[in-house]
Amino acid sequence: MPAAAESILISDDHLSYTFRLRPRLTFVDGTPCGSEDFRAALEAGLTRGDHVTVAWLLGAVQGVDRVRPGQRQRPAVGFETPDSRTLVMRLTHPDSLLLRKLALPGVGVPWRAAGSDSGPRAGWTGSVGLGPYRVVREDAGRLLVLARARGTRAPAASSAPDSIMVRFVFSAARVLALLRGGDADLVWPVPTGFSDFPLPVGCGEVTRPAAPQRRLLLVMRPDRPPTSKPEAREALAHALNHEELIQALGDSLPDPAWLSGAPPFDFPALNPEAVRTALSRGDFGRSLHVLMSYDADGPAAEVASMMQGQWARLGLYIDLRPLRGQKLDAEMLEGGSHLLLVEGQPLFDHVTAELAALVMPPRGPGVGEFRTMWRTREFDPWLAHKPGVRSGARGSAATAGALPESLTTAQAQQLLAAANVVLPVARLPWRWVERGGPLPVGFHPHFGPQCLPTGPR
């Protein structure tokens, strides 16, 4: 749905998109926001050095294929701003998913530095967006206070809360104390171990399925020995009791598809003989030793020790490395662990987005928030930014984009299964705790809980 844009005009050949901005569009501090601000935001995302997510999403735009990560002098790309209210995007080939990609958080969102204290170190208070809220206080990693910006145009803005306080709390006991004291209306995500405590009166836990599907993924990095050998990955896969893991994570539905439009995915079965055979073929002897990193406060923490025990019973020894904050980010992007246990959700519900996060591009960093370090050309037909001739997915995704005629998502899923670089351990629904009151909590299948204002507060 257009927000900053008043209208969107698409040419007959689908190679030109013209966005006309609303008149008198401003940032939350009252300064004007024009087409150059949107152009700068789009171009800034293209040359990031830590990931190529925006460059992959906008791969159909003219000149984007010549942009390189971290490039200081980027080549001209197909963004034009004939006036302060008009942004034109020129494409090399049609992309039926373009508007969906531009609607993703952070892709086409302009920010303006607040005063002289700008840049990444300025934090939230050092940046000004379009609203409808502005940041009035930040205690990095602990507290964020938002206040409604005057004059901003947003759905139900007249009844939106005047302020929202966000606290970042890791301890389940501390979260429970905030709920009991009436100091929290929404807890999300639910901290590790929180389900072991009874909820206070008036609070309830809510579970909703996510779309696109969120999953707990086991990544076995092929760029570091011993997991660089397929025999090591095969042994690790066949040493897991998958049924025990999905029960622990609450995933009760059997044999779901991994990729959109593919048949049910068969997780490698627990097979001690297959483990011993793989170890022998890989010249590992009777055991191997690797390191696994994961988010200390996420769903991975619920089953990491269980997986460690399953592996140990068959002579596979795994050192666990729970991480938080910058250490976790660094490990997910460029760390040295052999295994990663990560939460993964595609950027949108299409097989191309599902694969983009799992396969590294031919050069440069990858797409998304973690790296598999797996570079292969087998998936180029799906990931290339070229028009296809027929759909590769069922349901709502069937009309979203196209895949080459000779390939199917079932074949792509078979390639993933054969490599054993990434395994989908379980599906992860959205879970949160809410308190009944004047601020009811709604739900968005992609992004989780969202506040639905009903009156002044």
Coordinates of C-alpha atoms in Angstrom, one line a residue:
M1 CA 0.0 0.0 0.0
P2 CA 1.4 3.4 -0.9
A3 CA 2.5 5.4 2.1
A4 CA 5.0 8.1 1.3
A5 CA 4.1 7.7 -2.4
E6 CA 0.9 9.4 -3.6
S7 CA 0.9 7.3 -6.8
I8 CA 2.8 4.6 -8.7
L9 CA 2.9 4.5 -12.5
I10 CA 4.2 1.4 -14.2
S11 CA 5.1 1.5 -17.9
D12 CA 3.5 -0.9 -20.4
D13 CA 6.7 -2.8 -20.8
H14 CA 7.2 -3.0 -17.0
L15 CA 10.7 -1.5 -17.3
S16 CA 9.9 1.9 -15.7
Y17 CA 8.4 2.6 -12.3
T18 CA 7.5 6.2 -11.5
F19 CA 6.8 7.1 -7.8
R20 CA 5.1 10.4 -7.1
L21 CA 5.6 11.5 -3.4
R22 CA 2.9 13.1 -1.3
P23 CA 3.0 16.9 -1.2
R24 CA 4.6 18.4 1.9
L25 CA 6.1 15.1 3.0
T26 CA 8.4 15.7 6.0
F27 CA 10.6 13.9 8.5
V28 CA 9.4 13.7 12.1
D29 CA 11.4 16.8 12.9
G30 CA 9.6 18.9 10.3
T31 CA 12.3 19.0 7.6
P32 CA 11.2 18.2 4.1
C33 CA 11.6 14.7 2.7
G34 CA 12.0 14.5 -1.1
S35 CA 12.8 12.1 -3.9
E36 CA 16.6 12.6 -3.4
D37 CA 16.3 11.3 0.1
F38 CA 14.7 8.1 -1.2
R39 CA 17.3 7.8 -3.9
A40 CA 20.1 8.2 -1.4
A41 CA 18.5 5.5 0.9
L42 CA 18.2 3.0 -2.0
E43 CA 21.8 3.7 -3.2
A44 CA 23.3 3.4 0.3
G45 CA 21.8 -0.1 0.7
L46 CA 23.4 -1.2 -2.6
T47 CA 27.0 -0.8 -1.5
R48 CA 26.9 -2.2 2.0
G49 CA 30.0 -4.2 2.8
D50 CA 28.4 -6.7 5.3
H51 CA 25.6 -8.0 3.0
V52 CA 24.2 -7.7 -0.5
T53 CA 20.5 -8.0 0.4
V54 CA 19.4 -4.8 -1.2
A55 CA 21.6 -5.4 -4.3
W56 CA 20.0 -8.8 -4.7
L57 CA 16.5 -7.5 -4.2
L58 CA 17.0 -4.7 -6.7
G59 CA 19.0 -6.8 -9.2
A60 CA 16.6 -5.9 -12.0
V61 CA 17.4 -2.2 -11.8
Q62 CA 19.8 -0.8 -14.4
G63 CA 23.4 -0.7 -13.3
V64 CA 23.0 -2.7 -10.1
D65 CA 24.9 -5.7 -11.6
R66 CA 28.0 -3.5 -11.7
V67 CA 27.8 -2.4 -8.1
R68 CA 30.3 -4.1 -5.7
P69 CA 30.1 -4.3 -1.9
G70 CA 31.9 -1.5 -0.1
Q71 CA 32.4 0.4 -3.4
R72 CA 33.2 4.1 -2.8
Q73 CA 32.5 5.3 -6.3
R74 CA 29.5 3.3 -7.4
P75 CA 28.5 3.2 -11.1
A76 CA 25.4 5.0 -12.2
V77 CA 22.2 3.0 -11.5
G78 CA 18.7 3.4 -12.8
F79 CA 17.3 5.9 -10.3
E80 CA 16.2 9.3 -11.6
T81 CA 14.8 12.3 -9.6
P82 CA 13.5 14.8 -12.2
D83 CA 12.0 16.9 -9.3
S84 CA 11.7 16.8 -5.6
R85 CA 8.5 14.7 -5.7
T86 CA 9.3 12.2 -8.4
L87 CA 11.5 9.1 -8.3
V88 CA 11.9 7.0 -11.5
M89 CA 13.3 3.5 -11.4
R90 CA 14.6 2.0 -14.7
L91 CA 14.9 -1.8 -15.1
T92 CA 16.8 -4.0 -17.5
H93 CA 14.1 -6.6 -17.4
P94 CA 10.6 -6.9 -15.7
D95 CA 10.5 -7.9 -12.1
S96 CA 6.9 -8.8 -10.9
L97 CA 8.2 -8.9 -7.3
L98 CA 9.7 -5.3 -7.3
L99 CA 6.9 -3.6 -5.3
R100 CA 6.9 -6.4 -2.7
K101 CA 10.7 -6.0 -2.4
L102 CA 10.5 -2.2 -2.0
A103 CA 7.9 -2.7 0.8
L104 CA 10.3 -4.7 2.9
P105 CA 11.6 -2.9 6.1
G106 CA 14.7 -0.9 5.5
V107 CA 14.9 -1.2 1.7
G108 CA 13.3 2.1 0.5
V109 CA 13.1 3.9 3.9
P110 CA 14.9 7.3 4.1
W111 CA 16.6 8.5 7.2
R112 CA 18.2 11.8 8.0
A113 CA 21.0 12.4 10.5
A114 CA 19.9 14.5 13.5
G115 CA 22.3 17.4 14.0
S116 CA 26.1 16.9 13.8
D117 CA 26.1 13.6 15.8
S118 CA 25.4 11.4 12.8
G119 CA 26.6 8.0 11.6
P120 CA 26.2 4.5 13.0
R121 CA 27.6 5.4 16.5
A122 CA 24.8 8.0 16.9
G123 CA 22.3 5.1 17.5
W124 CA 18.6 5.6 17.3
T125 CA 18.6 9.1 18.6
G126 CA 21.1 10.1 15.9
S127 CA 18.6 9.4 13.1
V128 CA 15.3 10.9 12.0
G129 CA 12.7 9.0 10.0
L130 CA 9.3 9.6 8.5
G131 CA 7.3 8.6 11.6
P132 CA 4.7 8.4 12.9
Y133 CA 7.0 8.1 16.0
R134 CA 10.2 9.8 16.9
V135 CA 12.9 8.6 19.3
V136 CA 13.1 10.7 22.4
R137 CA 15.4 8.6 24.5
E138 CA 17.8 5.7 24.1
D139 CA 19.8 3.6 26.5
A140 CA 21.7 1.3 24.1
G141 CA 20.7 -2.3 24.6
R142 CA 18.4 -1.5 27.5
L143 CA 15.7 1.1 26.7
L144 CA 14.0 2.9 23.8
V145 CA 11.3 5.5 24.3
L146 CA 9.2 6.6 21.3
A147 CA 6.7 9.5 21.1
R148 CA 4.2 10.4 18.5
A149 CA 5.4 13.0 16.1
R150 CA 3.0 15.8 15.5
G151 CA 1.5 16.2 12.1
T152 CA 2.5 12.8 10.8
R153 CA 0.0 11.0 8.7
A154 CA -0.6 7.3 9.6
P155 CA -3.5 4.9 9.9
A156 CA -5.4 5.5 13.2
A157 CA -2.9 8.1 14.1
S158 CA -5.5 10.0 16.1
S159 CA -5.9 7.1 18.4
A160 CA -2.3 5.9 18.6
P161 CA -0.6 5.8 21.9
D162 CA 1.2 9.1 22.7
S163 CA 4.3 7.1 23.8
I164 CA 5.8 3.6 23.7
M165 CA 8.5 2.3 26.0
V166 CA 10.5 -0.7 24.8
R167 CA 12.7 -2.5 27.4
F168 CA 15.3 -5.1 26.4
V169 CA 15.4 -7.8 29.1
F170 CA 17.2 -11.1 28.8
S171 CA 16.2 -12.8 32.1
A172 CA 13.0 -14.8 32.2
A173 CA 12.6 -14.0 35.9
R174 CA 13.0 -10.3 35.2
V175 CA 10.4 -10.3 32.5
L176 CA 8.0 -12.1 34.8
A177 CA 8.6 -9.5 37.5
L178 CA 7.7 -6.7 35.0
L179 CA 4.5 -8.5 34.1
R180 CA 3.5 -9.0 37.7
G181 CA 4.2 -5.4 38.4
G182 CA 2.0 -4.2 35.5
D183 CA 5.0 -2.6 33.8
A184 CA 4.7 -4.6 30.5
D185 CA 1.8 -5.0 28.1
L186 CA 3.6 -7.1 25.5
V187 CA 6.5 -9.5 25.8
W188 CA 8.1 -10.5 22.5
P189 CA 10.0 -12.5 21.8
V190 CA 9.5 -14.8 24.7
P191 CA 12.8 -15.3 26.5
T192 CA 14.4 -18.7 26.9
G193 CA 13.0 -20.7 29.9
F194 CA 10.0 -18.4 30.3
S195 CA 7.5 -21.3 29.8
D196 CA 8.8 -22.8 33.0
F197 CA 7.0 -20.1 35.0
P198 CA 3.2 -19.6 35.5
L199 CA 1.9 -16.4 33.9
P200 CA 0.4 -13.7 36.1
V201 CA -3.4 -13.2 36.2
G202 CA -4.6 -11.3 33.2
C203 CA -1.7 -12.4 30.9
G204 CA -1.8 -15.0 28.2
E205 CA 0.6 -16.6 25.8
V206 CA -0.3 -16.4 22.1
T207 CA 1.1 -18.6 19.3
R208 CA 0.5 -17.9 15.6
P209 CA 2.0 -19.5 12.4
A210 CA 4.5 -17.4 10.5
A211 CA 4.4 -16.7 6.8
P212 CA 6.9 -16.9 5.2
Q213 CA 7.8 -19.9 7.3
R214 CA 10.3 -19.2 10.1
R215 CA 12.6 -22.2 10.8
L216 CA 15.4 -23.2 13.1
L217 CA 18.2 -24.1 10.7
L218 CA 21.3 -26.2 11.3
V219 CA 24.2 -24.7 9.1
M220 CA 27.2 -27.0 8.6
R221 CA 29.8 -24.7 7.1
P222 CA 31.6 -26.3 4.2
D223 CA 34.6 -23.9 4.3
R224 CA 36.1 -25.3 7.5
P225 CA 37.4 -28.7 8.2
P226 CA 36.1 -31.2 9.3
T227 CA 32.6 -30.0 8.0
S228 CA 34.3 -29.2 4.7
K229 CA 34.0 -32.9 4.0
P230 CA 30.5 -34.2 3.0
E231 CA 31.1 -37.3 5.1
A232 CA 31.3 -35.2 8.3
R233 CA 28.1 -33.4 7.4
E234 CA 26.4 -36.7 6.7
A235 CA 27.5 -38.2 10.0
L236 CA 26.2 -35.1 11.9
A237 CA 22.9 -35.3 10.1
H238 CA 22.2 -39.0 10.8
A239 CA 23.2 -38.7 14.5
L240 CA 20.2 -36.4 15.3
N241 CA 16.9 -37.6 16.6
H242 CA 14.6 -35.3 14.7
E243 CA 11.4 -36.3 16.3
E244 CA 12.7 -35.5 19.7
L245 CA 13.9 -32.0 18.6
I246 CA 10.6 -31.0 16.9
Q247 CA 8.7 -32.1 20.0
A248 CA 10.9 -29.9 22.2
L249 CA 10.2 -26.9 19.9
G250 CA 6.5 -27.5 19.6
D251 CA 6.5 -28.3 15.9
S252 CA 3.9 -31.1 15.7
L253 CA 3.1 -31.2 12.0
P254 CA 5.1 -34.0 10.3
D255 CA 7.0 -33.8 7.0
P256 CA 6.4 -30.2 5.8
A257 CA 7.9 -28.9 2.6
W258 CA 11.1 -26.9 2.9
L259 CA 10.8 -24.8 -0.3
S260 CA 7.5 -23.3 -1.6
G261 CA 5.9 -25.7 -4.1
A262 CA 8.2 -28.6 -3.2
P263 CA 7.0 -32.0 -1.8
P264 CA 7.5 -32.8 1.9
F265 CA 11.1 -32.8 3.0
D266 CA 12.6 -35.9 4.5
F267 CA 15.0 -35.0 7.3
P268 CA 17.9 -37.5 7.5
A269 CA 16.8 -40.4 9.8
L270 CA 18.6 -41.3 13.0
N271 CA 20.9 -44.1 11.8
P272 CA 24.0 -45.1 13.9
E273 CA 25.3 -47.4 11.2
A274 CA 25.2 -44.5 8.6
V275 CA 27.1 -42.4 11.1
R276 CA 29.9 -45.0 11.5
T277 CA 30.0 -45.6 7.7
A278 CA 30.3 -41.8 7.0
L279 CA 33.1 -41.4 9.6
S280 CA 35.0 -44.3 8.1
R281 CA 34.7 -43.0 4.5
G282 CA 35.9 -39.5 5.7
D283 CA 38.9 -41.0 7.5
F284 CA 37.7 -39.6 10.8
G285 CA 38.2 -42.7 12.8
R286 CA 35.4 -43.2 15.4
S287 CA 34.6 -39.6 16.2
L288 CA 35.0 -35.9 15.3
H289 CA 35.1 -32.7 17.2
V290 CA 33.4 -29.4 16.1
L291 CA 32.2 -26.0 17.5
M292 CA 28.5 -24.8 17.3
S293 CA 27.4 -21.2 17.9
Y294 CA 23.9 -20.0 18.5
D295 CA 21.8 -17.2 20.0
A296 CA 21.9 -17.6 23.7
D297 CA 18.4 -16.0 24.0
G298 CA 16.6 -17.5 21.0
P299 CA 14.9 -20.8 20.3
A300 CA 18.2 -22.5 19.5
A301 CA 19.1 -22.3 23.3
E302 CA 16.1 -24.5 24.0
V303 CA 17.5 -27.5 22.0
A304 CA 21.3 -26.9 21.7
S305 CA 22.2 -29.0 24.8
M306 CA 19.8 -31.7 23.6
M307 CA 21.5 -31.9 20.2
Q308 CA 24.9 -32.0 21.9
G309 CA 23.7 -35.1 23.9
Q310 CA 22.4 -36.8 20.8
W311 CA 25.6 -36.3 18.9
A312 CA 27.7 -37.4 21.9
R313 CA 25.9 -40.7 22.1
L314 CA 27.4 -41.6 18.7
G315 CA 30.9 -40.3 19.3
L316 CA 30.5 -36.8 17.8
Y317 CA 31.7 -34.2 20.2
I318 CA 30.3 -30.6 19.9
D319 CA 31.4 -27.6 22.0
L320 CA 28.6 -25.2 22.5
R321 CA 29.1 -21.4 22.1
P322 CA 26.0 -19.4 23.1
L323 CA 26.5 -15.7 22.0
R324 CA 24.8 -12.3 22.3
G325 CA 25.0 -8.9 20.7
Q326 CA 27.9 -8.0 18.5
K327 CA 29.7 -11.3 19.1
L328 CA 26.7 -13.1 17.8
D329 CA 26.4 -10.9 14.8
A330 CA 30.1 -11.3 13.9
E331 CA 29.8 -15.1 14.2
M332 CA 26.7 -15.3 12.1
L333 CA 28.4 -13.3 9.3
E334 CA 32.1 -14.2 9.3
G335 CA 32.9 -16.4 12.3
G336 CA 34.9 -19.5 12.6
S337 CA 32.4 -22.0 14.1
H338 CA 31.8 -25.2 12.2
L339 CA 28.1 -25.3 13.0
L340 CA 25.5 -22.6 13.4
L341 CA 22.0 -23.0 14.9
V342 CA 20.1 -20.0 13.5
E343 CA 16.6 -18.7 13.0
G344 CA 15.8 -18.1 9.4
Q345 CA 12.9 -16.5 7.6
P346 CA 12.8 -15.7 3.8
L347 CA 12.5 -12.0 2.8
F348 CA 9.2 -12.8 1.1
D349 CA 7.2 -15.9 0.2
H350 CA 8.9 -17.1 -3.0
V351 CA 11.4 -19.8 -3.7
T352 CA 14.0 -17.3 -4.9
A353 CA 14.0 -15.6 -1.5
E354 CA 14.2 -18.9 0.3
L355 CA 17.3 -19.9 -1.6
A356 CA 19.0 -16.6 -1.6
A357 CA 19.7 -16.8 2.2
L358 CA 21.1 -20.3 1.9
V359 CA 23.5 -20.0 -1.0
M360 CA 26.4 -17.5 -1.2
P361 CA 26.7 -15.3 -4.3
P362 CA 29.7 -16.0 -6.6
R363 CA 31.5 -13.1 -4.9
G364 CA 31.1 -10.8 -1.9
P365 CA 29.0 -11.3 1.2
G366 CA 25.6 -13.1 1.2
V367 CA 22.0 -12.2 1.6
G368 CA 20.4 -11.9 5.0
E369 CA 21.6 -12.1 8.6
F370 CA 23.7 -15.3 8.5
R371 CA 26.2 -16.9 6.2
T372 CA 26.4 -20.6 5.1
M373 CA 29.7 -20.0 3.3
W374 CA 28.4 -22.3 0.6
R375 CA 29.2 -21.2 -2.9
T376 CA 27.8 -23.3 -5.7
R377 CA 26.5 -22.5 -9.2
E378 CA 23.7 -25.1 -9.1
F379 CA 21.1 -22.6 -8.0
D380 CA 21.9 -19.9 -10.5
P381 CA 18.8 -20.6 -12.6
W382 CA 16.7 -19.7 -9.5
L383 CA 18.7 -16.8 -8.2
A384 CA 19.5 -15.0 -11.5
H385 CA 17.6 -11.8 -12.1
K386 CA 16.1 -12.8 -15.4
P387 CA 12.4 -13.3 -16.4
G388 CA 11.2 -16.9 -16.4
V389 CA 8.5 -18.5 -18.4
R390 CA 6.4 -20.3 -15.9
S391 CA 5.7 -20.4 -12.1
G392 CA 7.8 -22.4 -9.8
A393 CA 5.5 -22.4 -6.7
R394 CA 1.9 -23.1 -5.8
G395 CA -0.7 -21.0 -4.2
S396 CA -0.2 -17.3 -3.6
A397 CA 3.4 -17.5 -4.6
A398 CA 2.5 -19.0 -8.0
T399 CA 1.8 -15.6 -9.6
A400 CA 4.6 -13.8 -7.7
G401 CA 7.4 -14.7 -10.0
A402 CA 8.7 -17.2 -12.5
L403 CA 11.4 -19.9 -12.7
P404 CA 13.1 -21.4 -15.7
E405 CA 11.0 -23.9 -17.6
S406 CA 13.3 -26.9 -17.1
L407 CA 13.7 -26.6 -13.4
T408 CA 11.4 -27.3 -10.4
T409 CA 11.4 -26.4 -6.7
A410 CA 11.5 -30.2 -6.0
Q411 CA 14.8 -30.4 -7.8
A412 CA 16.1 -27.4 -5.8
Q413 CA 15.1 -29.1 -2.6
Q414 CA 16.8 -32.3 -3.6
L415 CA 20.0 -30.4 -4.2
L416 CA 19.8 -28.9 -0.8
A417 CA 19.2 -32.3 0.8
A418 CA 22.1 -33.9 -1.1
A419 CA 24.6 -31.2 0.1
N420 CA 23.7 -31.4 3.8
V421 CA 25.0 -27.9 4.3
V422 CA 21.7 -26.6 5.7
L423 CA 19.0 -28.6 7.5
P424 CA 15.6 -27.4 8.6
V425 CA 15.3 -28.6 12.2
A426 CA 11.8 -27.3 13.0
R427 CA 9.3 -24.6 12.1
L428 CA 9.1 -21.7 14.5
P429 CA 5.8 -19.9 15.1
W430 CA 5.5 -16.4 16.4
R431 CA 5.1 -16.5 20.2
W432 CA 4.4 -13.6 22.6
V433 CA 2.8 -12.8 25.9
E434 CA 0.2 -10.1 26.1
R435 CA -1.8 -8.4 28.9
G436 CA -5.5 -7.7 28.2
G437 CA -6.1 -4.0 28.3
P438 CA -6.7 -0.8 26.3
L439 CA -3.9 -1.7 23.8
P440 CA -4.9 -4.9 22.1
V441 CA -2.2 -6.8 20.2
G442 CA -2.8 -7.8 16.6
F443 CA -0.8 -10.1 14.3
H444 CA 1.1 -9.9 11.1
P445 CA 2.2 -13.3 9.7
H446 CA 5.5 -12.0 8.4
F447 CA 6.6 -9.7 11.2
G448 CA 4.8 -11.0 14.3
P449 CA 2.7 -9.1 16.9
Q450 CA 1.7 -5.5 16.3
C451 CA -0.1 -3.0 18.5
L452 CA -3.6 -2.0 17.4
P453 CA -4.5 1.3 19.0
T454 CA -8.2 1.7 20.0
G455 CA -8.2 4.9 22.1
P456 CA -6.0 7.5 23.9
R457 CA -3.7 6.3 26.5

